[in-house]
Amino acid sequence: MILLDTNVVSEVMRPHPESAVIEWVNRADGGSLYVSSITIAEIEYGLHAMPESQRREDLRARFETFIHKAFAQRVLDFDEASARYYGLIMASRRRSGRPLSAPDGQIAAIARRNGMAVATRNESDFSGSGLKIINPWRLDGLL
């Protein structure tokens, strides 16, 4: 099972996404890909921060379709067990001199709690978190 980082979801939603990412998503067993409520929050924030425009409405429609059709029943929440992993991951990264943003820490914690890999372009954001990291932008970012 693989938890998608926000940058993977954002890439797929772009009008002209990177072909390597689309190929990677298409090769994946659809039932093995998940998103987190944190990713939904980050994308919602980005959409609300945009000026009102047709582009924003198009992105919103694409996002709603993507989440409700592609990820029905596969959105993972930040629960109590995830919160405990969050504390562990954030403290460990801080001690190593590589602090992590709160959203990335929460995504990492959700993945650890559920025994999942993380698919992301930003490998360094998740290194040292006890997770398998998959980079769909790289040819060796295989499933």
Coordinates of C-alpha atoms in Angstrom, one line a residue:
M1 CA 0.0 0.0 0.0
I2 CA 1.2 3.5 -0.9
L3 CA 0.2 6.9 0.5
L4 CA 0.5 9.7 -2.0
D5 CA 2.1 12.9 -0.9
T6 CA 0.4 16.1 -1.9
N7 CA 2.9 16.8 -4.7
V8 CA 1.8 13.6 -6.5
V9 CA -1.9 14.4 -6.2
S10 CA -1.2 18.0 -7.4
E11 CA 0.9 16.7 -10.4
V12 CA -1.9 14.3 -11.5
M13 CA -4.4 17.2 -11.4
R14 CA -2.3 19.5 -13.6
P15 CA -3.6 20.2 -17.1
H16 CA -0.3 18.7 -18.5
P17 CA 1.1 16.4 -15.9
E18 CA 4.6 14.8 -16.1
S19 CA 4.2 11.7 -18.2
A20 CA 6.4 9.6 -15.8
V21 CA 4.0 10.3 -13.0
I22 CA 0.9 9.4 -15.0
E23 CA 2.6 6.2 -16.2
W24 CA 3.5 5.3 -12.6
V25 CA -0.1 5.9 -11.4
N26 CA -1.5 3.9 -14.3
R27 CA 0.9 1.0 -13.5
A28 CA -0.1 0.9 -9.9
D29 CA -2.9 -1.3 -8.6
G30 CA -5.5 1.4 -8.0
G31 CA -6.6 -0.2 -4.8
S32 CA -3.1 0.1 -3.3
L33 CA -3.0 3.9 -3.6
Y34 CA -4.3 6.1 -0.8
V35 CA -4.4 9.8 0.1
S36 CA -4.5 11.4 3.5
S37 CA -6.8 14.0 5.0
I38 CA -3.7 16.1 5.3
T39 CA -3.3 16.2 1.5
I40 CA -6.9 17.1 1.1
A41 CA -6.4 20.0 3.6
E42 CA -3.2 21.2 1.7
I43 CA -5.0 21.2 -1.7
E44 CA -8.1 22.9 -0.2
Y45 CA -5.8 25.6 1.2
G46 CA -4.2 26.0 -2.2
L47 CA -7.5 26.3 -3.9
H48 CA -8.9 28.8 -1.5
A49 CA -5.8 30.9 -1.7
M50 CA -6.1 31.2 -5.4
P51 CA -8.0 34.3 -6.8
E52 CA -11.5 33.5 -8.0
S53 CA -11.2 32.4 -11.6
Q54 CA -12.2 29.8 -14.1
R55 CA -8.9 28.1 -13.5
R56 CA -9.6 27.7 -9.8
E57 CA -13.1 26.3 -10.6
D58 CA -11.6 23.9 -13.1
L59 CA -9.0 22.7 -10.6
R60 CA -11.7 22.3 -7.9
A61 CA -13.9 20.2 -10.2
R62 CA -10.9 18.1 -11.2
F63 CA -9.9 17.6 -7.5
E64 CA -13.4 16.6 -6.4
T65 CA -13.7 14.1 -9.2
F66 CA -10.2 12.8 -8.5
I67 CA -10.9 12.3 -4.7
H68 CA -14.4 11.0 -5.0
K69 CA -13.9 8.6 -7.9
A70 CA -10.3 7.5 -7.7
F71 CA -10.1 7.4 -3.9
A72 CA -13.5 6.6 -2.6
Q73 CA -13.0 4.8 0.8
R74 CA -9.2 5.3 0.5
V75 CA -8.7 8.6 2.4
L76 CA -6.8 8.1 5.6
D77 CA -7.3 10.3 8.6
F78 CA -4.8 11.6 11.2
D79 CA -5.9 9.6 14.2
E80 CA -4.6 8.9 17.7
A81 CA -2.1 6.2 16.6
S82 CA -0.9 8.6 13.8
A83 CA -0.4 11.3 16.4
R84 CA 1.9 9.1 18.4
Y85 CA 4.0 8.3 15.4
Y86 CA 4.0 12.0 14.5
G87 CA 5.7 12.9 17.9
L88 CA 8.3 10.2 17.3
I89 CA 9.0 11.2 13.7
M90 CA 9.2 14.9 14.4
A91 CA 11.4 14.6 17.5
S92 CA 13.7 12.2 15.6
R93 CA 14.1 14.5 12.6
R94 CA 14.7 17.5 14.9
R95 CA 17.4 15.7 16.8
S96 CA 19.1 14.8 13.5
G97 CA 19.1 18.5 12.5
R98 CA 16.5 17.9 9.7
P99 CA 13.2 19.3 11.0
L100 CA 10.1 18.4 9.1
S101 CA 7.1 20.6 8.3
A102 CA 3.9 19.7 10.2
P103 CA 2.0 18.5 7.1
D104 CA 4.8 16.3 6.0
G105 CA 5.2 14.9 9.5
Q106 CA 1.5 14.1 9.6
I107 CA 1.6 12.4 6.2
A108 CA 4.7 10.4 7.3
A109 CA 2.9 9.4 10.6
I110 CA -0.2 8.3 8.8
A111 CA 2.0 6.1 6.5
R112 CA 3.9 4.6 9.4
R113 CA 0.7 3.9 11.4
N114 CA -0.7 2.0 8.4
G115 CA 2.5 0.3 7.3
M116 CA 2.6 2.1 3.9
A117 CA 5.3 3.5 1.6
V118 CA 5.1 7.2 0.6
A119 CA 5.1 8.3 -3.0
T120 CA 6.6 11.8 -3.3
R121 CA 8.9 13.9 -5.4
N122 CA 10.5 15.3 -2.2
E123 CA 12.4 12.3 -1.0
S124 CA 14.4 14.2 1.5
D125 CA 11.2 15.3 3.3
F126 CA 10.5 11.7 4.3
S127 CA 14.0 10.2 4.6
G128 CA 14.8 9.2 8.2
S129 CA 11.1 8.6 8.9
G130 CA 11.3 4.8 8.8
L131 CA 9.4 4.7 5.5
K132 CA 9.9 3.2 2.1
I133 CA 10.0 6.2 -0.3
I134 CA 8.9 6.0 -4.0
N135 CA 9.6 8.8 -6.4
P136 CA 7.2 8.6 -9.4
W137 CA 9.2 11.2 -11.3
R138 CA 12.2 8.9 -11.5
L139 CA 12.5 5.9 -13.8
D140 CA 13.5 3.8 -10.9
G141 CA 10.4 4.9 -8.9
L142 CA 8.9 1.5 -9.5
L143 CA 6.1 0.0 -7.5

